[in-house]
Each structure stands twice: as structure tokens, then as C-alpha cells.
Short mmCIF file of C-alpha atoms in Angstrom, two decimals:
data_model
loop_
_atom_site.label_atom_id
_atom_site.label_comp_id
_atom_site.label_asym_id
_atom_site.label_seq_id
_atom_site.Cartn_x
_atom_site.Cartn_y
_atom_site.Cartn_z
CA MET F 1 49.76 108.21 68.66
CA ILE F 2 48.66 105.78 71.37
CA ASP F 3 50.53 102.52 71.43
CA LYS F 4 47.98 99.71 71.80
CA ASN F 5 50.58 97.68 73.58
CA GLN F 6 50.64 100.33 76.31
CA ILE F 7 46.88 99.94 77.02
CA ASN F 8 46.41 97.81 80.15
CA ILE F 9 43.12 96.67 81.61
CA SER F 10 43.23 96.29 85.34
CA PRO F 11 42.38 92.85 86.76
CA ASP F 12 39.36 94.34 88.58
CA LYS F 13 37.93 95.70 85.36
CA GLU F 14 38.60 92.44 83.56
CA GLU F 15 36.76 90.52 86.27
CA GLY F 16 33.89 93.02 86.02
CA TYR F 17 33.58 92.38 82.27
CA VAL F 18 33.60 88.64 82.84
CA LEU F 19 30.94 88.93 85.54
CA ILE F 20 28.67 91.09 83.36
CA SER F 21 29.09 88.66 80.45
CA ALA F 22 28.25 85.72 82.72
CA ILE F 23 25.13 87.50 84.00
CA TRP F 24 23.97 88.24 80.44
CA LEU F 25 24.56 84.60 79.48
CA LEU F 26 22.56 83.45 82.51
CA LEU F 27 19.72 85.79 81.62
CA LEU F 28 19.80 84.63 78.01
CA GLY F 29 19.81 80.98 79.08
CA ALA F 30 16.91 81.61 81.52
CA SER F 31 14.91 83.34 78.75
CA ILE F 32 15.46 80.44 76.38
CA ILE F 33 14.44 77.92 79.07
CA ALA F 34 11.34 80.01 79.86
CA LEU F 35 10.35 80.08 76.17
CA ILE F 36 10.82 76.32 75.91
CA MET F 37 8.72 75.79 79.03
CA VAL F 38 5.93 78.07 77.72
CA HIS F 39 6.01 76.22 74.37
CA ASN F 40 5.84 72.83 76.13
CA VAL F 41 2.92 74.00 78.30
CA ASN F 42 1.02 75.25 75.24
CA GLN F 43 1.69 71.96 73.43
CA ALA F 44 0.55 69.99 76.45
CA GLU F 45 -2.66 72.04 76.63
CA LYS F 46 -3.35 71.48 72.91
CA ILE F 47 -2.73 67.73 73.28
CA SER F 48 -4.97 67.61 76.37
CA THR F 49 -7.79 69.47 74.54
CA LEU F 50 -7.44 67.18 71.50
CA GLN F 51 -7.58 64.08 73.70
CA GLU F 52 -10.65 65.43 75.56
CA ASN F 53 -12.42 66.17 72.25
CA MET F 54 -11.62 62.69 70.97
CA GLN F 55 -12.92 61.17 74.19
CA ILE F 56 -16.20 63.10 73.91
CA THR F 57 -16.56 62.21 70.20
CA ASP F 58 -15.99 58.53 70.96
CA ALA F 59 -18.53 58.71 73.77
CA GLN F 60 -21.16 60.31 71.51
CA ASP F 61 -20.56 57.66 68.83
CA SER F 62 -20.82 54.93 71.43
CA ALA F 63 -24.11 56.41 72.68
CA ILE F 64 -25.60 56.12 69.17
CA GLU F 65 -24.64 52.45 68.98
CA THR F 66 -25.92 51.79 72.48
CA ILE F 67 -29.32 53.38 71.79
CA VAL F 68 -29.83 51.49 68.53
CA ALA F 69 -28.75 48.20 70.12
CA ASP F 70 -31.12 48.78 73.03
CA ILE F 71 -34.04 49.44 70.69
CA LEU F 72 -33.38 46.54 68.35
CA PHE F 73 -32.50 43.83 70.87
CA ASN F 74 -34.77 44.76 73.76
CA GLY F 75 -37.83 45.71 71.72
CA PRO F 76 -40.78 46.53 74.02
CA ARG F 77 -38.49 46.30 77.05
CA SER F 78 -36.15 48.95 75.64
CA GLU F 79 -35.69 52.21 77.48
CA PHE F 80 -36.66 53.84 74.18
CA ALA F 81 -39.65 51.69 73.37
CA LEU F 82 -41.88 54.74 73.91
CA LEU F 83 -40.86 58.06 72.34
CA PRO F 84 -40.05 60.83 72.89
CA ARG F 85 -37.62 59.87 75.63
CA GLU F 86 -34.99 61.82 77.52
CA THR F 87 -32.30 60.24 79.71
CA THR F 88 -28.64 60.56 80.72
CA TYR F 89 -25.64 58.39 79.87
CA GLN F 90 -22.11 58.15 81.14
CA LEU F 91 -19.77 56.53 78.60
CA ASN F 92 -15.98 56.64 78.64
CA GLY F 93 -16.17 58.96 81.62
CA VAL F 94 -18.29 61.52 79.70
CA ASP F 95 -21.70 62.62 81.06
CA MET F 96 -24.27 63.14 78.30
CA LYS F 97 -27.90 64.18 78.06
CA VAL F 98 -29.66 62.02 75.49
CA THR F 99 -32.98 62.92 73.77
CA VAL F 100 -34.61 60.47 71.36
CA SER F 101 -37.72 61.22 69.30
CA ASN F 102 -39.01 60.23 65.90
CA GLU F 103 -39.74 62.47 62.95
CA ASN F 104 -43.30 61.30 62.26
CA GLY F 105 -44.93 64.20 64.06
CA LYS F 106 -43.42 66.79 61.69
CA ILE F 107 -44.27 67.91 58.14
CA ASP F 108 -42.02 66.22 55.56
CA LEU F 109 -41.04 68.89 53.06
CA ASN F 110 -40.10 66.22 50.55
CA GLN F 111 -43.46 64.42 50.71
CA ALA F 112 -46.24 66.61 52.12
CA ASP F 113 -48.57 68.75 50.03
CA ILE F 114 -47.10 72.25 49.79
CA LYS F 115 -50.47 73.69 50.89
CA LEU F 116 -50.06 71.82 54.19
CA SER F 117 -46.71 73.50 54.77
CA GLU F 118 -48.20 76.88 53.84
CA ARG F 119 -51.05 76.41 56.32
CA ALA F 120 -48.62 75.46 59.07
CA LEU F 121 -46.47 78.51 58.37
CA GLN F 122 -49.52 80.76 58.50
CA GLY F 123 -50.59 79.25 61.80
CA LEU F 124 -47.07 79.66 63.16
CA GLY F 125 -47.20 83.39 62.47
CA ILE F 126 -45.03 83.66 59.30
CA ASN F 127 -46.09 86.71 57.29
CA ASN F 128 -47.57 86.61 53.77
CA ILE F 129 -44.44 87.69 51.90
CA GLN F 130 -42.17 85.21 53.65
CA ARG F 131 -44.75 82.46 53.37
CA GLN F 132 -45.17 82.98 49.63
CA LYS F 133 -41.38 82.91 49.18
CA ILE F 134 -41.25 79.50 50.88
CA VAL F 135 -44.10 78.23 48.69
CA ASP F 136 -42.37 79.48 45.52
CA LEU F 137 -39.08 77.84 46.48
CA LEU F 138 -40.80 74.55 47.33
CA GLN F 139 -42.67 74.57 44.00
CA GLN F 140 -39.41 75.21 42.14
CA LYS F 141 -37.86 72.15 43.84
CA ARG F 142 -40.85 69.95 43.03
CA LYS F 143 -40.91 71.01 39.35
CA SER F 144 -37.19 70.21 38.98
CA ASP F 145 -37.60 66.88 40.87
CA GLN F 146 -35.16 68.00 43.55
CA THR F 147 -35.38 66.95 47.17
CA PHE F 148 -33.81 68.13 50.42
CA SER F 149 -30.96 65.91 51.58
CA SER F 150 -30.23 67.45 54.99
CA MET F 151 -31.79 69.74 57.57
CA ALA F 152 -29.06 72.23 56.71
CA ASP F 153 -30.71 72.51 53.26
CA VAL F 154 -34.06 73.17 54.96
CA GLU F 155 -32.55 75.92 57.12
CA ALA F 156 -31.01 77.47 53.99
CA LEU F 157 -34.49 77.52 52.43
CA PHE F 158 -35.87 79.48 55.35
CA ARG F 159 -32.95 81.90 55.28
CA GLN F 160 -33.72 82.57 51.62
CA ALA F 161 -37.17 83.66 52.71
CA SER F 162 -35.64 85.82 55.45
CA ILE F 163 -37.17 83.62 58.16
CA GLU F 164 -34.58 83.36 60.93
CA ASN F 165 -34.38 84.82 64.44
CA ASP F 166 -36.17 82.50 66.87
CA PHE F 167 -37.97 80.38 64.29
CA CYS F 168 -36.62 76.83 64.18
CA PRO F 169 -37.63 74.74 61.11
CA ALA F 170 -36.39 71.48 62.70
CA ARG F 171 -39.10 71.80 65.30
CA TYR F 172 -41.95 71.57 62.82
CA PHE F 173 -40.48 70.22 59.57
CA THR F 174 -38.48 67.18 58.54
CA ILE F 175 -37.36 65.49 55.35
CA PHE F 176 -37.03 61.98 56.73
CA SER F 177 -40.47 60.69 57.80
CA GLY F 178 -41.57 59.79 54.29
CA LEU F 179 -45.18 60.59 55.25
CA PRO F 180 -47.58 62.83 53.37
CA GLN F 181 -49.13 63.91 56.71
CA PRO F 182 -47.63 64.14 60.19
CA GLN F 183 -49.06 61.60 62.62
CA PRO F 184 -51.51 63.41 64.95
CA ASN F 185 -50.46 61.48 68.05
CA GLN F 186 -46.86 62.65 67.62
CA MET F 187 -47.39 66.30 66.67
CA GLU F 188 -46.42 68.77 69.34
CA GLN F 189 -49.06 71.19 70.51
CA SER F 190 -47.87 74.27 68.65
CA LEU F 191 -47.85 72.53 65.26
CA ALA F 192 -51.23 70.92 65.87
CA LYS F 193 -52.63 74.31 66.77
CA ALA F 194 -51.10 75.89 63.65
CA LEU F 195 -52.85 73.27 61.53
CA GLY F 196 -56.14 73.81 63.35
CA GLN F 197 -56.09 70.37 64.96
CA ALA F 198 -56.43 69.15 68.53
CA SER F 199 -53.17 68.21 70.22
CA LEU F 200 -53.16 64.43 70.62
CA MET F 201 -49.44 64.01 71.36
CA ARG F 202 -48.58 61.13 73.65
CA PRO F 203 -45.64 58.72 74.10
CA THR F 204 -45.77 56.41 71.12
CA ARG F 205 -44.21 52.98 70.56
CA PHE F 206 -41.24 53.01 68.26
CA ARG F 207 -41.50 50.91 65.12
CA THR F 208 -38.71 49.60 62.91
CA GLY F 209 -38.39 51.82 59.85
CA ASN F 210 -39.28 55.05 61.67
CA ALA F 211 -36.78 57.89 61.35
CA LEU F 212 -35.24 58.55 64.76
CA ARG F 213 -33.73 61.84 65.83
CA ILE F 214 -31.06 61.39 68.51
CA GLU F 215 -29.56 64.43 70.21
CA ILE F 216 -26.56 63.92 72.48
CA GLN F 217 -25.42 66.86 74.53
CA ALA F 218 -22.04 66.64 76.27
CA GLU F 219 -20.77 69.44 78.46
CA THR F 220 -18.71 72.16 76.67
CA ARG F 221 -19.56 70.77 73.24
CA LEU F 222 -22.14 71.44 70.59
CA PRO F 223 -24.68 68.59 70.64
CA LEU F 224 -24.43 65.76 68.17
CA VAL F 225 -27.71 65.51 66.30
CA ALA F 226 -28.13 62.28 64.32
CA THR F 227 -31.10 61.17 62.31
CA LEU F 228 -31.22 57.49 61.39
CA ARG F 229 -33.62 54.80 60.22
CA THR F 230 -33.47 51.35 61.80
CA SER F 231 -33.84 48.30 59.61
CA GLY F 232 -33.70 45.36 62.04
CA LEU F 233 -31.13 43.64 59.83
CA LEU F 234 -28.16 42.15 61.65
CA ASP F 235 -25.62 43.11 58.98
CA ARG F 236 -26.92 46.70 58.75
CA PRO F 237 -29.11 47.54 61.76
CA TYR F 238 -29.60 51.21 60.75
CA THR F 239 -28.97 53.76 58.01
CA MET F 240 -27.60 57.17 58.96
CA LEU F 241 -29.67 59.90 57.31
CA ASP F 242 -28.19 63.08 58.82
CA TRP F 243 -25.32 63.78 61.23
CA GLU F 244 -24.18 67.13 62.53
CA ASN F 245 -22.46 68.66 65.53
CA ARG F 246 -24.54 71.77 65.90
CA GLN F 247 -27.17 73.49 67.99
CA PHE F 248 -30.75 72.94 66.82
CA CYS F 249 -33.78 74.18 68.70
CA SER F 250 -35.44 72.50 71.63
CA ASN F 251 -39.06 71.36 71.72
CA ASP F 252 -39.79 73.42 74.78
#
């Protein structure tokens, strides 16, 4: 039997074990430090992204307030006295493209005769089956005294009729104008043509009470699309009707 007391480890071997242990401890410490650094970098990136998003959101909100204040206080001298209007802003260090129009040149699905909507859809190339589906759904809403409350509801209606792809309802339809007929001088050419009318669109003076559509596009972000109605009252200058960060269609 081997006597454990007779086992001797040479000093060289003992130093070797100590050195190996020290190296492993150094490697372990370096790995822990590296993990902490990676975690801190990721956290810093998340915080930076959050701060940037907050800065852009604040800038977009400020742009809405600035536009409304310009319209209400400057009146005919306002940059937005004639609509549609496109311009650029820089607020809080954020560059933004701003497009302002009113909804009076579109067909109001809550107010217009359903036959008018059907004629527009036919002129815009929507086939018979899809067109009839839209008509049926609109009639159901009218019979149950329901109205559309947002443009997201309108888009859902068109999806139910399998009308998607490149067709953009927000380009031709609204739910905010409150008019039984779109105003001819504000209808874009394609809608006027679909209704068998001459295109009379021209820059038109904004009037208090009109529903404004404001689209604010900041780089790297979905545009903020807000629809509001100005009142001219100091305590409540406007009422927000719709507000979404999403990509609608252009009027090109």
C-alpha cells in the first residue's frame, strides 16, 4: 500500500499547477469582463435607440402644434393658407417632410350616397364582384346605423372585399369631411376621371372646420399621419380625429 505521506510534489510541479490555475483565473476574469462590456454596449445601444425614438416622436408632435398654430394665428399669411402644401421642418434636431391637405376632395363613406362610392370604384377599375361586396358591406353599416371611426376601419372594409395590392382607399375615400359630395376643386385627377368629371383641382384656401390630413415623415421612421379638425377656439384649437404611425399611400 502506498503511504500518502510518502508522496512528494516537486517545487517545479507545484509552481506549474499554480501558474496554470492563475492563467485559468485570468481567462475566466477576462471572459466575465468581456461579457459585462458586451452587456453594457447592448444596453447603451438600446438606450440610445429609445432616446432617438423619443426625440423623433417629440419632434413630430411639435410639428403638429406648429402647423395648427401657424394656420390659426397667421390666417391668410400662413404657410398653409392654400392646400395641399408640402414643406420641410427641422425641430429638435430632426429633419421632417411635412404634407398638409384637407379631406374635402375625397368621398366620405359615412356621408356620401353609396351609389357615388360604387361609381367611383367602377371608374377606378374595381371588378364587379369586389365592388358589389363593398356595396353590401356599406349597406349593412347604414342599416345598423354604424359609422367608420378610423381609416383603419376603412382599410379593413376593403380587405373584406379582397381589394388590396396597390389600391389605396385613403387616396380616394375619407370618413372625416362630413360632405355628401367631394368638392370638385379639391378632387385629384384620377378620382374626378373615375366619376366622369373634369379635373378642377387647384390650391384651395383652408377654412376653419375643414378636416386636415397632416403627414410627417422623419427619416428611418414610419410617417405620423394625423387627421384633425380646427375650431379656432383658444381653449381647444383643434380636435384630433385620427392618429397613426403607419405608411399610407401617396397622391402621386
